[in-house]
Structure formats: C-alpha cells, structure tokens
PDB file of C-alpha atoms in Angstrom:
ATOM      1  CA  MET L 235      18.633   6.283   1.399  1.00  0.00           C
ATOM      2  CA  LEU L 236      20.292   4.967   4.524  1.00  0.00           C
ATOM      3  CA  VAL L 237      21.834   1.484   4.032  1.00  0.00           C
ATOM      4  CA  ILE L 238      22.691  -0.470   7.157  1.00  0.00           C
ATOM      5  CA  SER L 239      24.297  -4.048   7.596  1.00  0.00           C
ATOM      6  CA  ARG L 240      22.752  -6.089  10.558  1.00  0.00           C
ATOM      7  CA  LYS L 241      23.417  -9.590  11.685  1.00  0.00           C
ATOM      8  CA  VAL L 242      20.687 -11.900  13.141  1.00  0.00           C
ATOM      9  CA  SER L 243      19.502 -10.643  16.623  1.00  0.00           C
ATOM     10  CA  GLU L 244      20.851  -7.100  15.784  1.00  0.00           C
ATOM     11  CA  SER L 245      18.550  -3.993  15.420  1.00  0.00           C
ATOM     12  CA  ILE L 246      17.978  -0.423  14.288  1.00  0.00           C
ATOM     13  CA  ILE L 247      15.717   1.992  16.041  1.00  0.00           C
ATOM     14  CA  ILE L 248      13.542   4.654  13.988  1.00  0.00           C
ATOM     15  CA  GLY L 249      12.663   7.631  16.039  1.00  0.00           C
ATOM     16  CA  ASP L 250      11.850   7.272  19.734  1.00  0.00           C
ATOM     17  CA  ASN L 251       9.389   4.199  19.462  1.00  0.00           C
ATOM     18  CA  ILE L 252      10.083   1.921  16.472  1.00  0.00           C
ATOM     19  CA  GLU L 253      12.353  -1.070  16.521  1.00  0.00           C
ATOM     20  CA  ILE L 254      13.379  -3.198  13.549  1.00  0.00           C
ATOM     21  CA  ILE L 255      15.212  -6.421  14.448  1.00  0.00           C
ATOM     22  CA  VAL L 256      16.690  -9.129  12.171  1.00  0.00           C
ATOM     23  CA  SER L 257      15.140 -12.400  13.336  1.00  0.00           C
ATOM     24  CA  GLU L 258      16.751 -14.747  10.571  1.00  0.00           C
ATOM     25  CA  ILE L 259      18.536 -14.732   7.585  1.00  0.00           C
ATOM     26  CA  SER L 260      18.205 -17.787   5.241  1.00  0.00           C
ATOM     27  CA  GLY L 261      19.479 -17.692   1.871  1.00  0.00           C
ATOM     28  CA  ASP L 262      18.270 -14.661   0.089  1.00  0.00           C
ATOM     29  CA  ARG L 263      15.528 -14.092   2.603  1.00  0.00           C
ATOM     30  CA  VAL L 264      15.561 -12.007   5.472  1.00  0.00           C
ATOM     31  CA  LYS L 265      12.894 -12.297   8.472  1.00  0.00           C
ATOM     32  CA  ILE L 266      12.477  -8.836  10.340  1.00  0.00           C
ATOM     33  CA  CYS L 267      10.690  -8.363  13.328  1.00  0.00           C
ATOM     34  CA  ILE L 268       8.813  -4.928  13.690  1.00  0.00           C
ATOM     35  CA  ASN L 269       8.149  -3.444  17.267  1.00  0.00           C
ATOM     36  CA  ALA L 270       5.925  -0.200  16.769  1.00  0.00           C
ATOM     37  CA  PRO L 271       2.668   1.430  18.636  1.00  0.00           C
ATOM     38  CA  LYS L 272      -0.280  -0.401  17.386  1.00  0.00           C
ATOM     39  CA  GLU L 273      -1.602   3.214  15.894  1.00  0.00           C
ATOM     40  CA  ILE L 274       1.205   3.079  13.357  1.00  0.00           C
ATOM     41  CA  PRO L 275       0.128   1.217  10.234  1.00  0.00           C
ATOM     42  CA  ILE L 276       2.577  -1.344   9.101  1.00  0.00           C
ATOM     43  CA  ILE L 277       1.993  -2.869   5.544  1.00  0.00           C
ATOM     44  CA  ARG L 278       4.203  -4.757   2.823  1.00  0.00           C
ATOM     45  CA  LYS L 279       5.035  -2.443   0.060  1.00  0.00           C
ATOM     46  CA  GLU L 280       3.645  -4.672  -2.584  1.00  0.00           C
ATOM     47  CA  LEU L 281       0.238  -4.671  -0.817  1.00  0.00           C
ATOM     48  CA  TRP L 282       0.173  -0.902  -0.476  1.00  0.00           C
ATOM     49  CA  GLU L 283       1.031  -0.371  -4.200  1.00  0.00           C
ATOM     50  CA  THR L 284      -1.857  -2.994  -4.937  1.00  0.00           C
ATOM     51  CA  ARG L 285      -4.374  -1.001  -2.520  1.00  0.00           C
ATOM     52  CA  ALA L 286      -3.324   2.320  -4.329  1.00  0.00           C
ATOM     53  CA  MET L 287      -4.007   0.854  -7.605  1.00  0.00           C
ATOM     54  CA  ASN L 288      -7.285  -0.582  -6.804  1.00  0.00           C
ATOM     55  CA  GLU L 289      -8.364   2.553  -4.921  1.00  0.00           C
ATOM     56  CA  GLU L 290      -7.682   4.547  -8.025  1.00  0.00           C
ATOM     57  CA  ALA L 291      -9.526   2.122 -10.054  1.00  0.00           C
ATOM     58  CA  SER L 292     -12.570   2.082  -8.129  1.00  0.00           C
ATOM     59  CA  VAL L 293     -12.722   6.104  -8.518  1.00  0.00           C
ATOM     60  CA  ALA L 294     -12.024   6.208 -12.176  1.00  0.00           C
ATOM     61  CA  PRO L 295     -15.176   6.020 -14.034  1.00  0.00           C
ATOM     62  CA  LYS L 296     -15.632   3.620 -16.742  1.00  0.00           C
ATOM     63  CA  LYS L 297     -16.137   4.757 -20.229  1.00  0.00           C
ATOM     64  CA  GLN L 298     -19.470   2.887 -20.771  1.00  0.00           C
ATOM     65  CA  ALA L 299     -20.686   4.484 -17.609  1.00  0.00           C
ATOM     66  CA  LEU L 300     -19.833   8.043 -18.805  1.00  0.00           C
ATOM     67  CA  ASP L 301     -21.687   7.154 -22.118  1.00  0.00           C
ATOM     68  CA  GLN L 302     -24.639   5.951 -20.428  1.00  0.00           C
ATOM     69  CA  LEU L 303     -24.753   9.253 -18.256  1.00  0.00           C
ATOM     70  CA  LYS L 304     -23.835  11.309 -21.268  1.00  0.00           C
ATOM     71  CA  LYS L 305     -27.121   9.717 -23.120  1.00  0.00           C
ATOM     72  CA  ALA L 306     -29.347  10.068 -20.112  1.00  0.00           C
ATOM     73  CA  LEU L 307     -28.475  13.797 -19.873  1.00  0.00           C
ATOM     74  CA  GLN L 308     -29.294  14.632 -23.518  1.00  0.00           C
ATOM     75  CA  LYS L 309     -32.369  13.030 -23.525  1.00  0.00           C
ATOM     76  CA  LYS L 310     -35.388  15.415 -23.655  1.00  0.00           C
ATOM     77  CA  PRO L 311     -37.776  15.576 -20.659  1.00  0.00           C
ATOM     78  CA  ASN L 312     -40.890  14.014 -22.588  1.00  0.00           C
ATOM     79  CA  GLU L 313     -38.920  11.277 -24.147  1.00  0.00           C
TER      80      GLU L 313
END
C-alpha cells in the first residue's frame, strides 16, 4: 500500500487518466475529487462490500426452498 500526504488542492495521478484531488480537510474528514473516464466505475468501499454481500445472499439457496425441492423430487409420478 502506498501512503501519500497531500494538502488541500494537491493531487495524485493514477495511471494516465485518473486524478485524485484533495478538495477540503475538516476535522477528521477529507473531501476528495476524482477525475476519471466515465467508463471507470467509482464506488465507495462500504457500498461495494454491501453489494457483494447482497449478491451472494441472493444466489445462495434458502434451506426451506431446498427442502421443498427435495420433497417435490421424491414424490412419485401418480401422487
């Protein structure tokens, strides 16, 4: 991990086309501006983690649904 100190209005460049600018520092908060191409997604980490958990939860089958499927598959054709 690279750690860099910056003051207000100073920036860093990532690659050839992403610029991170320190916009404001107030107490324990820092506002940053991100200048990047539109095709590069930018999302806060906590939202990204929540999205990943939600996707995982939506794909994972519920025990009740599995039990119902199991019973349906065990039934004989004329029942």
